[in-house]
Amino acid sequence: MIKRIMMVTCMLTAYLVNGQAFSGKGDQKFQVGANFQSHATGINMSYDYGLGENISIGVSSSYALGISNELQDGVKDPFGNTIVKKAGFDDRFDLKARFNANIGNVINIDENFDLYPGLDFSLKNFGGHLGARYFFTTGFGLYTEAQFPIAKYKDNLTPAQEINNQFSVNLGAVFNL
């Protein structure tokens, strides 16, 4: 019985460690996960396409599903003047073009691990991101990504305009296509 358990464990371990994080030109990744930021939580999706051994480009989109009450309902003073604007679709949605430097094979921690700093141009700002992926199989893994604005397109943003225009963290699943 112990031999069978050991055999099954070895086979599953060999199966789970068969992933590859980034394979270079032509590599395609799809990520979907949760987006966490101040006063909002939502969903994030991204697609990356490998152009070279360590370079990829792609698109990313976020939508804030859950927002704080003052952004959901708006806030008015006793005279009816709007103090905090209600967050609309344009405040909740963001679309980004992105560039990644996939350096997992450079730092050589594990062939299933990829670290990718990058830059992005969004509808809200010019920003950066730092992400990490780990693949458990050839097709499935987990990712986490920190995103931050470098230059915002507008000054004096309202609280609703701060959504997708501030530091955020994404966490979710990544798939090889």
mmCIF file of C-alpha atoms in Angstrom:
data_model
loop_
_atom_site.group_PDB
_atom_site.id
_atom_site.type_symbol
_atom_site.label_atom_id
_atom_site.label_comp_id
_atom_site.label_asym_id
_atom_site.label_seq_id
_atom_site.Cartn_x
_atom_site.Cartn_y
_atom_site.Cartn_z
ATOM 1 C CA MET A 1 0.000 0.000 0.000
ATOM 2 C CA ILE A 2 2.778 2.456 0.877
ATOM 3 C CA LYS A 3 4.559 1.641 -2.395
ATOM 4 C CA ARG A 4 1.391 2.455 -4.360
ATOM 5 C CA ILE A 5 0.917 5.769 -2.543
ATOM 6 C CA MET A 6 4.566 6.664 -3.202
ATOM 7 C CA MET A 7 4.221 5.723 -6.888
ATOM 8 C CA VAL A 8 1.058 7.826 -7.328
ATOM 9 C CA THR A 9 2.716 10.741 -5.481
ATOM 10 C CA CYS A 10 5.798 10.566 -7.732
ATOM 11 C CA MET A 11 3.666 10.432 -10.871
ATOM 12 C CA LEU A 12 1.567 13.427 -9.790
ATOM 13 C CA THR A 13 4.675 15.372 -8.828
ATOM 14 C CA ALA A 14 6.235 14.708 -12.240
ATOM 15 C CA TYR A 15 2.993 15.786 -13.911
ATOM 16 C CA LEU A 16 2.690 18.998 -11.904
ATOM 17 C CA VAL A 17 6.266 20.132 -12.529
ATOM 18 C CA ASN A 18 6.043 19.852 -16.287
ATOM 19 C CA GLY A 19 5.122 23.502 -16.948
ATOM 20 C CA GLN A 20 7.157 26.167 -18.684
ATOM 21 C CA ALA A 21 6.760 29.808 -17.785
ATOM 22 C CA PHE A 22 7.813 31.651 -20.967
ATOM 23 C CA SER A 23 9.064 30.034 -24.161
ATOM 24 C CA GLY A 24 9.924 33.124 -26.222
ATOM 25 C CA LYS A 25 8.754 34.057 -29.705
ATOM 26 C CA GLY A 26 5.175 32.983 -30.374
ATOM 27 C CA ASP A 27 4.431 32.216 -26.706
ATOM 28 C CA GLN A 28 0.870 33.166 -25.735
ATOM 29 C CA LYS A 29 -0.520 33.693 -22.235
ATOM 30 C CA PHE A 30 -4.047 34.482 -21.055
ATOM 31 C CA GLN A 31 -4.575 35.646 -17.473
ATOM 32 C CA VAL A 32 -7.792 36.189 -15.558
ATOM 33 C CA GLY A 33 -8.032 37.212 -11.942
ATOM 34 C CA ALA A 34 -9.180 39.536 -9.223
ATOM 35 C CA ASN A 35 -8.142 43.185 -9.098
ATOM 36 C CA PHE A 36 -7.677 44.869 -5.701
ATOM 37 C CA GLN A 37 -7.277 48.623 -5.207
ATOM 38 C CA SER A 38 -8.325 51.366 -2.826
ATOM 39 C CA HIS A 39 -12.150 51.753 -2.764
ATOM 40 C CA ALA A 40 -12.684 49.062 -5.436
ATOM 41 C CA THR A 41 -12.339 45.396 -6.319
ATOM 42 C CA GLY A 42 -12.899 43.936 -9.722
ATOM 43 C CA ILE A 43 -11.755 41.631 -12.473
ATOM 44 C CA ASN A 44 -8.609 41.795 -14.590
ATOM 45 C CA MET A 45 -7.878 39.985 -17.858
ATOM 46 C CA SER A 46 -4.739 40.125 -19.964
ATOM 47 C CA TYR A 47 -3.224 38.529 -23.044
ATOM 48 C CA ASP A 48 0.515 38.476 -23.833
ATOM 49 C CA TYR A 49 2.268 37.437 -27.043
ATOM 50 C CA GLY A 50 5.991 36.624 -27.148
ATOM 51 C CA LEU A 51 8.029 38.617 -29.696
ATOM 52 C CA GLY A 52 11.445 37.300 -28.720
ATOM 53 C CA GLU A 53 13.341 35.284 -26.152
ATOM 54 C CA ASN A 54 12.557 37.727 -23.332
ATOM 55 C CA ILE A 55 10.063 40.237 -24.800
ATOM 56 C CA SER A 56 6.292 40.135 -25.046
ATOM 57 C CA ILE A 57 3.510 42.597 -25.814
ATOM 58 C CA GLY A 58 -0.162 42.420 -24.997
ATOM 59 C CA VAL A 59 -3.369 43.971 -23.763
ATOM 60 C CA SER A 60 -4.897 44.144 -20.315
ATOM 61 C CA SER A 61 -8.318 45.235 -19.142
ATOM 62 C CA SER A 62 -9.791 45.852 -15.704
ATOM 63 C CA TYR A 63 -13.314 46.535 -14.541
ATOM 64 C CA ALA A 64 -14.195 47.550 -10.986
ATOM 65 C CA LEU A 65 -17.219 45.498 -9.904
ATOM 66 C CA GLY A 66 -17.377 46.348 -6.208
ATOM 67 C CA ILE A 67 -16.800 49.948 -5.206
ATOM 68 C CA SER A 68 -17.180 51.826 -1.936
ATOM 69 C CA ASN A 69 -20.614 53.220 -1.104
ATOM 70 C CA GLU A 70 -19.730 56.870 -1.676
ATOM 71 C CA LEU A 71 -18.550 56.034 -5.213
ATOM 72 C CA GLN A 72 -21.532 53.785 -5.877
ATOM 73 C CA ASP A 73 -24.220 56.248 -4.822
ATOM 74 C CA GLY A 74 -22.449 59.601 -4.992
ATOM 75 C CA VAL A 75 -22.386 62.061 -2.084
ATOM 76 C CA LYS A 76 -24.284 65.366 -1.943
ATOM 77 C CA ASP A 77 -24.105 68.116 0.627
ATOM 78 C CA PRO A 78 -27.317 69.417 2.321
ATOM 79 C CA PHE A 79 -27.747 71.950 -0.514
ATOM 80 C CA GLY A 80 -27.785 69.252 -3.238
ATOM 81 C CA ASN A 81 -24.274 69.947 -4.529
ATOM 82 C CA THR A 82 -22.322 66.856 -5.556
ATOM 83 C CA ILE A 83 -19.300 66.330 -3.299
ATOM 84 C CA VAL A 84 -18.280 62.887 -4.565
ATOM 85 C CA LYS A 85 -19.301 61.921 -8.107
ATOM 86 C CA LYS A 86 -20.917 58.538 -8.658
ATOM 87 C CA ALA A 87 -18.528 56.180 -10.502
ATOM 88 C CA GLY A 88 -19.783 55.388 -14.000
ATOM 89 C CA PHE A 89 -18.697 52.831 -16.586
ATOM 90 C CA ASP A 90 -15.880 55.078 -17.860
ATOM 91 C CA ASP A 91 -14.503 55.342 -14.304
ATOM 92 C CA ARG A 92 -14.722 51.595 -13.664
ATOM 93 C CA PHE A 93 -13.244 50.363 -16.990
ATOM 94 C CA ASP A 94 -9.637 50.539 -18.186
ATOM 95 C CA LEU A 95 -7.832 49.126 -21.222
ATOM 96 C CA LYS A 96 -4.026 48.928 -21.509
ATOM 97 C CA ALA A 97 -1.446 48.116 -24.162
ATOM 98 C CA ARG A 98 1.525 46.475 -22.430
ATOM 99 C CA PHE A 99 5.167 45.598 -22.926
ATOM 100 C CA ASN A 100 6.891 42.936 -20.782
ATOM 101 C CA ALA A 101 10.499 41.943 -20.204
ATOM 102 C CA ASN A 102 10.182 38.252 -19.318
ATOM 103 C CA ILE A 103 13.264 37.597 -17.188
ATOM 104 C CA GLY A 104 12.424 34.260 -15.575
ATOM 105 C CA ASN A 105 15.098 32.464 -17.595
ATOM 106 C CA VAL A 106 17.646 35.213 -16.819
ATOM 107 C CA ILE A 107 17.309 34.932 -13.043
ATOM 108 C CA ASN A 108 16.906 31.147 -13.434
ATOM 109 C CA ILE A 109 14.935 30.349 -10.263
ATOM 110 C CA ASP A 110 12.827 27.606 -11.852
ATOM 111 C CA GLU A 111 11.807 26.851 -15.449
ATOM 112 C CA ASN A 112 8.162 27.094 -14.337
ATOM 113 C CA PHE A 113 8.629 30.611 -12.903
ATOM 114 C CA ASP A 114 8.574 33.884 -14.844
ATOM 115 C CA LEU A 115 9.189 37.370 -13.492
ATOM 116 C CA TYR A 116 8.081 40.148 -15.848
ATOM 117 C CA PRO A 117 8.495 43.865 -15.243
ATOM 118 C CA GLY A 118 6.836 46.046 -17.846
ATOM 119 C CA LEU A 119 5.269 49.275 -19.020
ATOM 120 C CA ASP A 120 1.711 49.976 -20.087
ATOM 121 C CA PHE A 121 -0.222 52.714 -21.872
ATOM 122 C CA SER A 122 -3.818 52.813 -20.662
ATOM 123 C CA LEU A 123 -6.912 54.926 -21.156
ATOM 124 C CA LYS A 124 -6.184 56.405 -17.693
ATOM 125 C CA ASN A 125 -2.381 56.742 -17.436
ATOM 126 C CA PHE A 126 1.098 55.693 -18.455
ATOM 127 C CA GLY A 127 2.183 53.098 -15.919
ATOM 128 C CA GLY A 128 4.268 50.147 -14.976
ATOM 129 C CA HIS A 129 3.757 46.678 -13.622
ATOM 130 C CA LEU A 130 5.727 43.902 -11.984
ATOM 131 C CA GLY A 131 4.328 40.418 -12.268
ATOM 132 C CA ALA A 132 5.217 36.833 -11.484
ATOM 133 C CA ARG A 133 3.815 33.591 -12.898
ATOM 134 C CA TYR A 134 4.272 30.012 -11.811
ATOM 135 C CA PHE A 135 3.073 27.115 -13.951
ATOM 136 C CA PHE A 136 2.011 23.835 -12.344
ATOM 137 C CA THR A 137 1.365 22.148 -15.710
ATOM 138 C CA THR A 138 2.142 23.092 -19.308
ATOM 139 C CA GLY A 139 -1.179 24.903 -19.555
ATOM 140 C CA PHE A 140 -2.087 26.190 -16.093
ATOM 141 C CA GLY A 141 -0.506 28.351 -13.428
ATOM 142 C CA LEU A 142 -1.027 31.232 -11.034
ATOM 143 C CA TYR A 143 0.002 34.852 -11.390
ATOM 144 C CA THR A 144 0.235 37.981 -9.322
ATOM 145 C CA GLU A 145 0.882 41.457 -10.616
ATOM 146 C CA ALA A 146 1.354 44.904 -9.058
ATOM 147 C CA GLN A 147 0.366 47.852 -11.260
ATOM 148 C CA PHE A 148 1.166 51.506 -10.654
ATOM 149 C CA PRO A 149 0.735 54.795 -12.538
ATOM 150 C CA ILE A 150 3.889 56.678 -13.518
ATOM 151 C CA ALA A 151 2.161 59.655 -15.191
ATOM 152 C CA LYS A 152 -1.570 60.347 -14.928
ATOM 153 C CA TYR A 153 -3.274 62.029 -17.886
ATOM 154 C CA LYS A 154 -5.303 64.382 -15.660
ATOM 155 C CA ASP A 155 -4.491 66.383 -12.542
ATOM 156 C CA ASN A 156 -6.887 66.792 -9.601
ATOM 157 C CA LEU A 157 -8.749 63.526 -10.118
ATOM 158 C CA THR A 158 -12.102 62.973 -8.478
ATOM 159 C CA PRO A 159 -12.403 59.906 -6.225
ATOM 160 C CA ALA A 160 -14.284 58.111 -9.039
ATOM 161 C CA GLN A 161 -11.483 58.924 -11.521
ATOM 162 C CA GLU A 162 -8.943 57.399 -9.109
ATOM 163 C CA ILE A 163 -10.369 53.935 -9.856
ATOM 164 C CA ASN A 164 -7.899 52.180 -12.218
ATOM 165 C CA ASN A 165 -5.621 55.206 -11.815
ATOM 166 C CA GLN A 166 -3.804 54.128 -8.650
ATOM 167 C CA PHE A 167 -1.693 51.292 -7.262
ATOM 168 C CA SER A 168 -3.465 47.948 -7.676
ATOM 169 C CA VAL A 169 -2.742 44.248 -7.278
ATOM 170 C CA ASN A 170 -4.023 41.407 -9.475
ATOM 171 C CA LEU A 171 -4.129 37.744 -8.467
ATOM 172 C CA GLY A 172 -5.449 34.868 -10.525
ATOM 173 C CA ALA A 173 -4.948 32.072 -13.028
ATOM 174 C CA VAL A 174 -2.714 32.039 -16.117
ATOM 175 C CA PHE A 175 -3.119 29.764 -19.129
ATOM 176 C CA ASN A 176 -0.765 28.851 -21.995
ATOM 177 C CA LEU A 177 -2.569 29.099 -25.329
#
